[in-house]
Amino acid sequence: MNVVARPPEGGAPPVGRDTAARALAATVPAAYARVRVCRQALAIPAEQVLQAGPWPADGLLPVPRRGGALAGMCHHDGGLLPVVALERWCPIATDVPDAPATPGDDRRLLVLRCGSALVGLAADAVLGVSPAPAAGPVRLHHEDEEHELFQSAVMLGGEATCVLEVGRLTRLARVWAERARLHGDAPDAAAAADAGAGAGGPDDLARPVPHAILSAGGLLAALPVQHLRQVVPAPALEIDFGRGAVVRGLCQWSQRKLPVIDLAQRLCATPPAGPLPRWMAVLSVDGAMAGLLIDEACQLLPLPPSAPADDAGLPPGLLPPRMTALGAVQPLDVAALLDGLPMAVQPGAAAAGAATTAARGSPAYLVFEADGVYASPVDGIAAIVPLPPDSARRLLAGEGSTLAWRDQLLPLQLLPRYGGAGAPQQLPELAVVLAPAGARPTALAIGRLVSWVPANTATTAGMRMAAVGELQMISVGRPSAAASYMVLDLAQLAFLLN
């Protein structure tokens, strides 16, 4: 059995002298995994969490002990993994009213690593992964007391959370498994691999990266944890673009509007049926942010970096699938997933590397489809509501129609056709209610919503077309995937049509 429980000479475990472990401990974490043990929230450096999966179906194999933190052992990757239960060993909060007790079937087993040492940790829940604050952890105990487990805390999601250092845990509990023997490798080869960690060699590119495994529509996706900001209950959509759209809608999160992508729709060939998922993962890369609708954040799993999917014929943001112990998993390329979504850009930031900069004070735009795709400033737009099919048919037939809105009957009109004579106009699906200053409210029929452009992110340009005259264009997005739209101010148009 590869469980090491005997303290070596000098009172320090091998992991305490492991060069790679010391280098890892000295590195400021980029993110923390937040877990709950009993009723105590703990933060663990995300790169030290190899897996966060379900509790073993058969429970733990007993290891009779007179005391200490060792709760038992379990099978893992062809070997035996010791599992620590902190509540058996040190005081853990048990009187926090807002943290419900977790049934035994819902417990989680975390596989933690520090250098060449692995240890299991019994947890009641995995709360998510949060980016490390810029200020880093706060040292609470400034005397390095070797017999104490917690010495630092960090602010995550507005909550002060104790930091669990894996190296300190293995040293104090004197419980760990040798990673090389657990995986069936020769100890010398594993030691050489650990000694070379961080050397910047070509093997670094193949080192496993922690991924959050997300489920959506019965399928699994893998998201690198460095791009996962938070997993939160899915907020209500302020604007719903409808099923089948690249972006499902917009929501308000942390004082900014986020585009919301339906992961199940991205993974499946057909849009999923039923209500929207209950959870949203907040993604971030290079200042761009978006929400990802998911059914569940399942566990953390180390995966090798994925090769680019240039010729794989996959939708943007998806990489070739991998087979794991959980089955087929689709890795996500977050940069490609958010590329070309102007909604994801931080307001006030122009597209990186653009030839021109976004005008300060440029308004937010609503991008919609009529006989073409247009952008309209949102000023003057009071509401966007579904258009009854019979009203839409009357409009296309040239008959007058009205729209019931807030106990009023508003005149309902079609937009003029700016795309010229072409294919027959599609049946409008939505009505934009406009309340221009000094004019009565009116409604204009549009096909569907396409996108949202945040304020201060659009680059404007003027041009002239013989059939239309002077018009304004906006360009949004990164240079590699910029999109341009003709500006059609719906509020001004409603005033003129009145």
Tab-separated table of C-alpha atoms in Angstrom:
chain	number	residue	atom	x	y	z
A	1	MET	CA	0.000	0.000	0.000
A	2	ASN	CA	1.380	3.400	-0.958
A	3	VAL	CA	-0.004	5.323	2.031
A	4	VAL	CA	2.803	7.040	3.933
A	5	ALA	CA	1.968	7.735	7.551
A	6	ARG	CA	5.364	7.394	9.260
A	7	PRO	CA	7.225	10.671	9.921
A	8	PRO	CA	10.748	10.601	8.472
A	9	GLU	CA	13.830	11.406	10.433
A	10	GLY	CA	14.006	15.005	11.502
A	11	GLY	CA	10.224	15.370	11.738
A	12	ALA	CA	9.662	16.714	8.213
A	13	PRO	CA	7.956	14.704	5.464
A	14	PRO	CA	9.604	14.264	2.052
A	15	VAL	CA	7.282	16.844	0.562
A	16	GLY	CA	8.815	19.458	2.837
A	17	ARG	CA	12.158	19.022	1.045
A	18	ASP	CA	10.713	18.737	-2.452
A	19	THR	CA	12.086	21.545	-4.627
A	20	ALA	CA	9.038	21.568	-6.855
A	21	ALA	CA	6.771	21.746	-3.807
A	22	ARG	CA	8.641	24.739	-2.408
A	23	ALA	CA	8.457	26.488	-5.768
A	24	LEU	CA	4.742	25.752	-5.979
A	25	ALA	CA	4.123	27.054	-2.474
A	26	ALA	CA	6.029	30.245	-3.252
A	27	THR	CA	3.881	30.935	-6.304
A	28	VAL	CA	0.916	33.240	-5.764
A	29	PRO	CA	-2.171	31.279	-6.934
A	30	ALA	CA	-4.080	32.630	-9.927
A	31	ALA	CA	-7.329	31.144	-8.617
A	32	TYR	CA	-8.732	29.373	-5.598
A	33	ALA	CA	-11.122	26.447	-5.390
A	34	ARG	CA	-13.720	27.209	-2.726
A	35	VAL	CA	-14.980	24.225	-0.757
A	36	ARG	CA	-17.046	23.672	2.352
A	37	VAL	CA	-15.973	21.301	5.115
A	38	CYS	CA	-18.778	20.896	7.647
A	39	ARG	CA	-19.936	24.521	7.790
A	40	GLN	CA	-16.539	26.138	7.191
A	41	ALA	CA	-15.660	27.651	3.791
A	42	LEU	CA	-12.055	27.015	2.763
A	43	ALA	CA	-9.907	28.240	-0.147
A	44	ILE	CA	-7.389	25.915	-1.809
A	45	PRO	CA	-5.014	27.065	-4.587
A	46	ALA	CA	-6.712	25.774	-7.740
A	47	GLU	CA	-3.489	24.427	-9.259
A	48	GLN	CA	-3.144	22.130	-6.235
A	49	VAL	CA	-6.583	20.553	-6.784
A	50	LEU	CA	-6.196	17.659	-9.192
A	51	GLN	CA	-9.796	16.471	-8.986
A	52	ALA	CA	-13.007	17.372	-7.180
A	53	GLY	CA	-15.365	14.485	-7.774
A	54	PRO	CA	-18.157	12.521	-6.111
A	55	TRP	CA	-17.648	10.595	-2.929
A	56	PRO	CA	-16.599	6.971	-3.609
A	57	ALA	CA	-19.713	4.859	-4.154
A	58	ASP	CA	-18.468	2.223	-1.701
A	59	GLY	CA	-17.237	4.763	0.829
A	60	LEU	CA	-13.767	4.674	2.305
A	61	LEU	CA	-11.744	1.596	3.112
A	62	PRO	CA	-10.990	1.628	6.853
A	63	VAL	CA	-7.523	2.297	8.258
A	64	PRO	CA	-7.724	1.720	12.037
A	65	ARG	CA	-6.002	4.580	13.840
A	66	ARG	CA	-6.028	5.742	17.459
A	67	GLY	CA	-6.231	9.378	16.348
A	68	GLY	CA	-5.198	11.910	13.738
A	69	ALA	CA	-6.769	13.146	10.509
A	70	LEU	CA	-6.711	9.928	8.434
A	71	ALA	CA	-10.354	8.949	7.778
A	72	GLY	CA	-9.571	6.016	5.488
A	73	MET	CA	-8.410	5.263	1.982
A	74	CYS	CA	-9.929	4.712	-1.450
A	75	HIS	CA	-8.960	3.399	-4.876
A	76	HIS	CA	-7.647	6.110	-7.204
A	77	ASP	CA	-5.869	5.780	-10.566
A	78	GLY	CA	-4.886	2.195	-9.921
A	79	GLY	CA	-3.489	2.900	-6.468
A	80	LEU	CA	-4.633	3.724	-2.950
A	81	LEU	CA	-5.224	7.290	-1.832
A	82	PRO	CA	-5.347	8.325	1.838
A	83	VAL	CA	-8.267	10.626	2.703
A	84	VAL	CA	-8.141	13.265	5.426
A	85	ALA	CA	-11.214	14.431	7.379
A	86	LEU	CA	-10.387	17.801	8.908
A	87	GLU	CA	-13.321	17.729	11.337
A	88	ARG	CA	-11.737	14.716	13.071
A	89	TRP	CA	-8.553	16.585	13.669
A	90	CYS	CA	-9.105	20.298	14.259
A	91	PRO	CA	-12.065	22.517	15.237
A	92	ILE	CA	-14.306	23.297	12.246
A	93	ALA	CA	-17.259	25.705	12.404
A	94	THR	CA	-20.525	23.884	13.063
A	95	ASP	CA	-22.894	26.700	14.024
A	96	VAL	CA	-23.143	28.802	10.825
A	97	PRO	CA	-26.936	29.011	10.201
A	98	ASP	CA	-26.757	29.772	6.477
A	99	ALA	CA	-24.758	26.661	5.542
A	100	PRO	CA	-26.988	23.567	5.538
A	101	ALA	CA	-25.648	20.177	6.442
A	102	THR	CA	-24.758	17.995	3.467
A	103	PRO	CA	-26.148	14.446	3.161
A	104	GLY	CA	-23.522	11.720	2.916
A	105	ASP	CA	-24.408	10.975	-0.717
A	106	ASP	CA	-23.625	14.575	-1.710
A	107	ARG	CA	-20.141	14.724	-0.212
A	108	ARG	CA	-17.160	15.368	-2.464
A	109	LEU	CA	-13.693	13.869	-2.591
A	110	LEU	CA	-10.913	16.293	-3.456
A	111	VAL	CA	-7.580	14.991	-4.698
A	112	LEU	CA	-4.915	17.505	-3.676
A	113	ARG	CA	-1.275	17.617	-4.691
A	114	CYS	CA	1.896	19.257	-3.492
A	115	GLY	CA	4.947	18.315	-5.483
A	116	SER	CA	5.107	14.513	-5.590
A	117	ALA	CA	2.599	14.036	-2.749
A	118	LEU	CA	-1.141	13.363	-3.185
A	119	VAL	CA	-3.796	13.385	-0.479
A	120	GLY	CA	-7.567	13.104	-0.484
A	121	LEU	CA	-9.770	15.565	1.397
A	122	ALA	CA	-13.355	14.950	2.466
A	123	ALA	CA	-15.527	17.983	1.630
A	124	ASP	CA	-19.234	18.625	1.998
A	125	ALA	CA	-19.503	20.787	-1.121
A	126	VAL	CA	-17.469	22.380	-3.895
A	127	LEU	CA	-18.606	26.006	-4.072
A	128	GLY	CA	-16.756	26.984	-7.244
A	129	VAL	CA	-13.531	28.542	-8.466
A	130	SER	CA	-12.763	32.217	-7.878
A	131	PRO	CA	-9.879	34.316	-9.232
A	132	ALA	CA	-7.301	35.344	-6.678
A	133	PRO	CA	-7.651	38.981	-5.606
A	134	ALA	CA	-4.894	41.307	-6.722
A	135	ALA	CA	-3.880	41.913	-3.106
A	136	GLY	CA	-3.295	38.190	-2.592
A	137	PRO	CA	-3.839	36.319	0.677
A	138	VAL	CA	-3.577	38.081	4.028
A	139	ARG	CA	-1.176	36.558	6.531
A	140	LEU	CA	-2.918	36.273	9.902
A	141	HIS	CA	-0.365	34.374	12.017
A	142	HIS	CA	3.021	36.003	11.554
A	143	GLU	CA	4.833	33.442	13.692
A	144	ASP	CA	5.253	30.298	11.607
A	145	GLU	CA	3.694	27.906	14.123
A	146	GLU	CA	4.394	24.452	12.725
A	147	HIS	CA	1.530	22.822	14.642
A	148	GLU	CA	-1.194	25.133	13.217
A	149	LEU	CA	-2.977	24.309	9.956
A	150	PHE	CA	-4.332	27.734	8.906
A	151	GLN	CA	-2.218	30.860	8.853
A	152	SER	CA	-3.691	32.980	5.987
A	153	ALA	CA	-7.060	34.116	4.645
A	154	VAL	CA	-8.282	35.589	1.381
A	155	MET	CA	-11.337	37.591	0.300
A	156	LEU	CA	-13.375	35.597	-2.239
A	157	GLY	CA	-16.764	36.829	-3.383
A	158	GLY	CA	-16.854	39.327	-0.526
A	159	GLU	CA	-16.312	36.570	2.069
A	160	ALA	CA	-13.229	36.122	4.240
A	161	THR	CA	-12.060	32.541	3.607
A	162	CYS	CA	-9.294	30.600	5.331
A	163	VAL	CA	-6.598	29.279	3.013
A	164	LEU	CA	-5.743	25.583	3.219
A	165	GLU	CA	-2.111	25.041	2.229
A	166	VAL	CA	-1.712	21.521	0.887
A	167	GLY	CA	1.976	21.304	1.798
A	168	ARG	CA	1.192	22.304	5.370
A	169	LEU	CA	-1.659	19.781	5.474
A	170	THR	CA	0.534	16.853	4.404
A	171	ARG	CA	3.320	17.928	6.735
A	172	LEU	CA	1.107	18.240	9.815
A	173	ALA	CA	-1.193	15.291	9.135
A	174	ARG	CA	1.775	13.161	7.985
A	175	VAL	CA	-0.572	11.573	5.463
A	176	TRP	CA	0.021	11.417	1.724
A	177	ALA	CA	0.601	8.992	-1.139
A	178	GLU	CA	3.631	9.059	-3.388
A	179	ARG	CA	2.356	10.197	-6.751
A	180	ALA	CA	4.882	8.173	-8.748
A	181	ARG	CA	3.884	4.874	-7.133
A	182	LEU	CA	0.186	5.735	-7.262
A	183	HIS	CA	0.429	6.039	-11.046
A	184	GLY	CA	2.716	3.017	-11.376
A	185	ASP	CA	5.775	5.016	-12.487
A	186	ALA	CA	9.310	4.427	-11.368
A	187	PRO	CA	10.161	6.703	-8.417
A	188	ASP	CA	13.362	7.933	-10.026
A	189	ALA	CA	11.571	8.954	-13.215
A	190	ALA	CA	8.885	10.771	-11.243
A	191	ALA	CA	11.470	12.558	-9.147
A	192	ALA	CA	13.268	13.666	-12.297
A	193	ALA	CA	9.979	14.939	-13.703
A	194	ASP	CA	9.282	16.895	-10.511
A	195	ALA	CA	12.811	18.288	-10.481
A	196	GLY	CA	12.306	19.583	-14.005
A	197	ALA	CA	8.965	21.203	-13.243
A	198	GLY	CA	8.945	24.888	-13.986
A	199	ALA	CA	12.135	24.716	-16.028
A	200	GLY	CA	10.338	25.983	-19.095
A	201	GLY	CA	11.201	22.976	-21.242
A	202	PRO	CA	8.999	21.567	-23.999
A	203	ASP	CA	7.423	19.077	-21.577
A	204	ASP	CA	5.790	22.019	-19.747
A	205	LEU	CA	3.422	22.430	-22.692
A	206	ALA	CA	2.020	18.957	-22.033
A	207	ARG	CA	1.654	19.313	-18.257
A	208	PRO	CA	-1.994	18.851	-17.178
A	209	VAL	CA	-3.988	22.013	-16.567
A	210	PRO	CA	-6.861	22.076	-14.049
A	211	HIS	CA	-10.219	22.225	-15.867
A	212	ALA	CA	-13.716	22.683	-14.501
A	213	ILE	CA	-16.021	20.025	-15.953
A	214	LEU	CA	-19.379	21.579	-16.841
A	215	SER	CA	-22.511	19.709	-17.858
A	216	ALA	CA	-25.152	21.094	-20.219
A	217	GLY	CA	-27.872	19.259	-22.097
A	218	GLY	CA	-26.481	15.889	-21.048
A	219	LEU	CA	-23.010	16.662	-22.484
A	220	LEU	CA	-19.755	17.603	-20.772
A	221	ALA	CA	-17.395	20.495	-21.475
A	222	ALA	CA	-14.014	21.327	-19.932
A	223	LEU	CA	-13.100	24.907	-19.052
A	224	PRO	CA	-9.569	25.925	-17.919
A	225	VAL	CA	-9.993	27.217	-14.366
A	226	GLN	CA	-7.930	30.342	-15.031
A	227	HIS	CA	-10.787	31.599	-17.214
A	228	LEU	CA	-13.560	30.782	-14.716
A	229	ARG	CA	-14.495	33.760	-12.563
A	230	GLN	CA	-17.488	32.395	-10.706
A	231	VAL	CA	-20.422	29.983	-10.860
A	232	VAL	CA	-23.656	31.721	-9.800
A	233	PRO	CA	-27.393	31.048	-10.031
A	234	ALA	CA	-28.450	32.083	-13.526
A	235	PRO	CA	-29.880	35.620	-13.391
A	236	ALA	CA	-32.968	36.606	-15.348
A	237	LEU	CA	-32.300	37.613	-18.957
A	238	GLU	CA	-32.905	41.309	-19.510
A	239	ILE	CA	-33.004	40.698	-23.254
A	240	ASP	CA	-33.718	37.262	-24.700
A	241	PHE	CA	-32.444	36.711	-28.252
A	242	GLY	CA	-34.264	33.381	-28.478
A	243	ARG	CA	-33.147	29.792	-28.849
A	244	GLY	CA	-30.766	29.047	-31.673
A	245	ALA	CA	-28.992	32.428	-31.470
A	246	VAL	CA	-25.214	32.538	-30.942
A	247	VAL	CA	-25.874	34.564	-27.791
A	248	ARG	CA	-29.008	33.609	-25.871
A	249	GLY	CA	-29.454	37.009	-24.254
A	250	LEU	CA	-28.104	39.656	-21.902
A	251	CYS	CA	-28.079	39.751	-18.127
A	252	GLN	CA	-26.876	42.110	-15.422
A	253	TRP	CA	-23.925	40.837	-13.393
A	254	SER	CA	-21.677	42.804	-11.055
A	255	GLN	CA	-22.637	46.216	-12.473
A	256	ARG	CA	-22.140	45.288	-16.103
A	257	LYS	CA	-24.183	43.642	-18.835
A	258	LEU	CA	-22.961	40.217	-19.872
A	259	PRO	CA	-23.768	38.278	-23.020
A	260	VAL	CA	-25.140	34.887	-22.045
A	261	ILE	CA	-24.197	31.837	-24.133
A	262	ASP	CA	-26.257	28.661	-23.874
A	263	LEU	CA	-23.609	25.935	-23.596
A	264	ALA	CA	-26.059	23.170	-24.491
A	265	GLN	CA	-26.967	25.005	-27.699
A	266	ARG	CA	-23.263	25.429	-28.523
A	267	LEU	CA	-22.541	21.747	-27.910
A	268	CYS	CA	-25.638	20.337	-29.636
A	269	ALA	CA	-26.720	20.435	-33.271
A	270	THR	CA	-30.284	21.379	-32.285
A	271	PRO	CA	-31.374	23.922	-29.651
A	272	PRO	CA	-32.320	22.238	-26.359
A	273	ALA	CA	-35.924	22.234	-25.208
A	274	GLY	CA	-37.287	23.053	-21.773
A	275	PRO	CA	-36.468	25.851	-19.328
A	276	LEU	CA	-33.120	27.589	-19.180
A	277	PRO	CA	-30.422	26.010	-16.974
A	278	ARG	CA	-30.221	27.016	-13.319
A	279	TRP	CA	-26.546	28.009	-13.224
A	280	MET	CA	-24.257	30.419	-15.023
A	281	ALA	CA	-20.468	30.208	-15.227
A	282	VAL	CA	-18.832	33.628	-15.625
A	283	LEU	CA	-15.924	33.478	-18.085
A	284	SER	CA	-13.122	35.974	-18.538
A	285	VAL	CA	-10.207	36.315	-20.961
A	286	ASP	CA	-8.175	39.430	-21.842
A	287	GLY	CA	-10.774	41.741	-20.320
A	288	ALA	CA	-13.707	40.189	-22.193
A	289	MET	CA	-16.403	38.510	-20.109
A	290	ALA	CA	-19.509	36.430	-20.753
A	291	GLY	CA	-21.909	34.113	-18.969
A	292	LEU	CA	-22.265	30.436	-19.865
A	293	LEU	CA	-25.552	28.696	-19.019
A	294	ILE	CA	-24.839	25.268	-17.513
A	295	ASP	CA	-26.723	22.536	-15.685
A	296	GLU	CA	-23.961	21.836	-13.184
A	297	ALA	CA	-20.303	22.408	-12.386
A	298	CYS	CA	-19.376	18.763	-11.829
A	299	GLN	CA	-15.760	18.602	-10.683
A	300	LEU	CA	-12.185	19.691	-11.302
A	301	LEU	CA	-10.104	17.479	-13.572
A	302	PRO	CA	-6.531	17.861	-14.875
A	303	LEU	CA	-6.356	17.695	-18.674
A	304	PRO	CA	-3.408	18.185	-21.038
A	305	PRO	CA	-3.559	21.393	-23.100
A	306	SER	CA	-5.660	20.936	-26.248
A	307	ALA	CA	-4.334	21.527	-29.740
A	308	PRO	CA	-6.021	24.279	-31.818
A	309	ALA	CA	-9.016	23.131	-33.841
A	310	ASP	CA	-8.068	24.856	-37.112
A	311	ASP	CA	-9.189	22.031	-39.392
A	312	ALA	CA	-11.516	20.111	-37.095
A	313	GLY	CA	-14.709	21.620	-38.488
A	314	LEU	CA	-15.917	22.510	-34.985
A	315	PRO	CA	-17.979	25.585	-34.038
A	316	PRO	CA	-15.962	28.549	-32.696
A	317	GLY	CA	-14.849	28.009	-29.131
A	318	LEU	CA	-14.835	24.194	-29.230
A	319	LEU	CA	-11.725	22.007	-29.309
A	320	PRO	CA	-11.475	18.319	-30.277
A	321	PRO	CA	-13.104	16.124	-27.615
A	322	ARG	CA	-11.112	14.067	-25.149
A	323	MET	CA	-11.911	10.772	-23.493
A	324	THR	CA	-11.707	10.895	-19.696
A	325	ALA	CA	-12.881	8.762	-16.792
A	326	LEU	CA	-16.160	10.697	-17.042
A	327	GLY	CA	-16.566	9.898	-20.741
A	328	ALA	CA	-16.234	12.234	-23.724
A	329	VAL	CA	-15.466	15.818	-22.692
A	330	GLN	CA	-15.418	18.818	-25.070
A	331	PRO	CA	-12.669	21.318	-24.122
A	332	LEU	CA	-13.531	25.001	-24.567
A	333	ASP	CA	-11.309	27.671	-26.134
A	334	VAL	CA	-12.535	30.707	-24.189
A	335	ALA	CA	-10.749	33.284	-26.368
A	336	ALA	CA	-12.339	31.852	-29.524
A	337	LEU	CA	-15.700	31.519	-27.765
A	338	LEU	CA	-15.778	35.242	-26.925
A	339	ASP	CA	-14.017	36.491	-30.040
A	340	GLY	CA	-16.321	38.559	-32.203
A	341	LEU	CA	-18.794	39.242	-29.369
A	342	PRO	CA	-18.738	43.011	-28.824
A	343	MET	CA	-21.065	42.493	-25.865
A	344	ALA	CA	-18.246	40.731	-24.034
A	345	VAL	CA	-15.817	43.683	-24.221
A	346	GLN	CA	-15.404	45.741	-21.080
A	347	PRO	CA	-17.253	49.064	-21.522
A	348	GLY	CA	-14.822	51.864	-22.241
A	349	ALA	CA	-12.254	49.571	-23.870
A	350	ALA	CA	-11.621	49.609	-27.585
A	351	ALA	CA	-10.746	46.462	-29.460
A	352	ALA	CA	-7.105	45.658	-28.866
A	353	GLY	CA	-4.913	46.546	-31.812
A	354	ALA	CA	-7.683	48.319	-33.711
A	355	ALA	CA	-6.605	50.925	-36.229
A	356	THR	CA	-9.010	53.442	-34.671
A	357	THR	CA	-10.198	53.823	-31.130
A	358	ALA	CA	-13.758	53.675	-29.877
A	359	ALA	CA	-15.237	57.143	-29.420
A	360	ARG	CA	-15.624	58.128	-25.795
A	361	GLY	CA	-19.266	58.606	-24.978
A	362	SER	CA	-20.484	56.433	-27.863
A	363	PRO	CA	-23.923	55.084	-26.901
A	364	ALA	CA	-24.996	51.521	-26.389
A	365	TYR	CA	-26.536	49.981	-29.496
A	366	LEU	CA	-29.130	47.303	-30.052
A	367	VAL	CA	-28.385	45.158	-33.114
A	368	PHE	CA	-31.485	43.774	-34.792
A	369	GLU	CA	-32.628	42.168	-38.021
A	370	ALA	CA	-35.322	43.493	-40.373
A	371	ASP	CA	-34.685	43.408	-44.124
A	372	GLY	CA	-31.032	43.562	-43.102
A	373	VAL	CA	-29.007	43.757	-39.904
A	374	TYR	CA	-28.917	47.221	-38.322
A	375	ALA	CA	-27.797	48.908	-35.113
A	376	SER	CA	-29.898	51.429	-33.224
A	377	PRO	CA	-28.971	53.543	-30.184
A	378	VAL	CA	-30.938	52.301	-27.204
A	379	ASP	CA	-32.034	55.823	-26.181
A	380	GLY	CA	-35.773	56.113	-26.559
A	381	ILE	CA	-36.412	52.358	-26.559
A	382	ALA	CA	-38.937	51.638	-23.820
A	383	ALA	CA	-39.487	47.893	-24.334
A	384	ILE	CA	-39.078	44.953	-26.698
A	385	VAL	CA	-42.049	42.602	-26.688
A	386	PRO	CA	-43.171	39.555	-28.715
A	387	LEU	CA	-45.295	40.403	-31.732
A	388	PRO	CA	-48.512	38.364	-32.140
A	389	PRO	CA	-48.347	36.408	-35.435
A	390	ASP	CA	-51.718	37.742	-36.629
A	391	SER	CA	-50.517	41.335	-36.176
A	392	ALA	CA	-47.337	40.509	-38.101
A	393	ARG	CA	-49.323	39.004	-40.974
A	394	ARG	CA	-51.576	42.061	-41.184
A	395	LEU	CA	-48.539	44.311	-41.362
A	396	LEU	CA	-47.016	42.333	-44.228
A	397	ALA	CA	-50.367	42.442	-46.029
A	398	GLY	CA	-50.336	46.250	-45.851
A	399	GLU	CA	-53.128	46.468	-43.281
A	400	GLY	CA	-53.063	48.749	-40.243
A	401	SER	CA	-52.387	47.180	-36.866
A	402	THR	CA	-51.952	48.099	-33.223
A	403	LEU	CA	-50.066	46.689	-30.250
A	404	ALA	CA	-51.440	46.432	-26.712
A	405	TRP	CA	-48.858	47.745	-24.261
A	406	ARG	CA	-49.371	48.961	-20.690
A	407	ASP	CA	-53.110	49.459	-21.103
A	408	GLN	CA	-52.560	51.388	-24.338
A	409	LEU	CA	-53.120	50.576	-27.994
A	410	LEU	CA	-50.015	51.766	-29.833
A	411	PRO	CA	-49.826	52.232	-33.584
A	412	LEU	CA	-47.725	49.405	-35.030
A	413	GLN	CA	-45.730	49.920	-38.215
A	414	LEU	CA	-43.234	48.131	-40.397
A	415	LEU	CA	-39.774	49.539	-40.891
A	416	PRO	CA	-39.008	50.988	-44.327
A	417	ARG	CA	-36.956	48.623	-46.463
A	418	TYR	CA	-33.364	49.831	-46.752
A	419	GLY	CA	-31.971	46.677	-48.321
A	420	GLY	CA	-33.647	47.231	-51.661
A	421	ALA	CA	-36.060	44.908	-53.471
A	422	GLY	CA	-35.051	41.369	-52.651
A	423	ALA	CA	-36.514	38.254	-51.123
A	424	PRO	CA	-39.936	38.540	-49.486
A	425	GLN	CA	-39.715	39.983	-46.014
A	426	GLN	CA	-39.814	37.416	-43.208
A	427	LEU	CA	-42.632	37.502	-40.684
A	428	PRO	CA	-41.590	39.920	-37.881
A	429	GLU	CA	-41.268	38.317	-34.454
A	430	LEU	CA	-40.783	41.324	-32.159
A	431	ALA	CA	-42.035	44.847	-31.639
A	432	VAL	CA	-39.827	47.662	-30.343
A	433	VAL	CA	-41.802	50.140	-28.243
A	434	LEU	CA	-40.390	53.643	-28.581
A	435	ALA	CA	-41.192	56.717	-26.531
A	436	PRO	CA	-39.404	59.644	-28.208
A	437	ALA	CA	-39.308	62.896	-26.260
A	438	GLY	CA	-42.271	65.075	-27.162
A	439	ALA	CA	-44.100	62.345	-29.123
A	440	ARG	CA	-46.579	59.637	-28.288
A	441	PRO	CA	-45.306	56.082	-27.892
A	442	THR	CA	-45.315	53.937	-31.006
A	443	ALA	CA	-44.177	50.441	-31.976
A	444	LEU	CA	-42.031	49.222	-34.861
A	445	ALA	CA	-41.926	45.596	-35.986
A	446	ILE	CA	-38.530	43.907	-36.359
A	447	GLY	CA	-37.451	40.393	-37.242
A	448	ARG	CA	-35.309	39.405	-34.255
A	449	LEU	CA	-32.609	40.634	-31.897
A	450	VAL	CA	-29.035	39.878	-32.874
A	451	SER	CA	-26.668	41.489	-30.399
A	452	TRP	CA	-25.941	44.274	-27.959
A	453	VAL	CA	-23.046	46.735	-28.217
A	454	PRO	CA	-22.020	48.242	-24.849
A	455	ALA	CA	-21.415	51.973	-24.546
A	456	ASN	CA	-17.934	53.263	-25.436
A	457	THR	CA	-17.002	50.202	-27.490
A	458	ALA	CA	-18.115	51.133	-31.022
A	459	THR	CA	-15.971	52.818	-33.648
A	460	THR	CA	-18.109	55.116	-35.797
A	461	ALA	CA	-17.641	56.177	-39.418
A	462	GLY	CA	-19.729	58.109	-41.915
A	463	MET	CA	-20.365	57.149	-45.517
A	464	ARG	CA	-22.665	58.035	-48.387
A	465	MET	CA	-24.808	55.701	-50.491
A	466	ALA	CA	-26.582	56.885	-53.621
A	467	ALA	CA	-29.892	55.223	-52.742
A	468	VAL	CA	-29.905	56.315	-49.091
A	469	GLY	CA	-27.706	59.379	-48.749
A	470	GLU	CA	-25.589	60.065	-45.706
A	471	LEU	CA	-25.506	57.291	-43.172
A	472	GLN	CA	-23.491	56.180	-40.168
A	473	MET	CA	-21.727	52.874	-39.659
A	474	ILE	CA	-20.324	51.331	-36.494
A	475	SER	CA	-17.636	48.674	-36.183
A	476	VAL	CA	-17.375	46.511	-33.088
A	477	GLY	CA	-15.306	43.576	-31.914
A	478	ARG	CA	-11.683	42.570	-32.173
A	479	PRO	CA	-9.818	43.204	-35.427
A	480	SER	CA	-9.715	39.480	-36.196
A	481	ALA	CA	-13.514	39.265	-36.100
A	482	ALA	CA	-14.852	42.828	-36.344
A	483	ALA	CA	-18.461	43.358	-37.426
A	484	SER	CA	-19.926	46.489	-39.035
A	485	TYR	CA	-23.541	47.626	-38.968
A	486	MET	CA	-25.501	50.428	-40.529
A	487	VAL	CA	-26.995	52.671	-37.851
A	488	LEU	CA	-30.764	53.069	-37.987
A	489	ASP	CA	-31.991	55.236	-35.104
A	490	LEU	CA	-35.370	53.716	-34.260
A	491	ALA	CA	-36.344	56.577	-31.939
A	492	GLN	CA	-35.805	59.171	-34.693
A	493	LEU	CA	-37.589	56.961	-37.198
A	494	ALA	CA	-40.594	56.574	-34.888
A	495	PHE	CA	-40.769	60.358	-34.489
A	496	LEU	CA	-40.736	60.823	-38.279
A	497	LEU	CA	-43.335	58.118	-38.864
A	498	ASN	CA	-45.637	59.766	-36.362
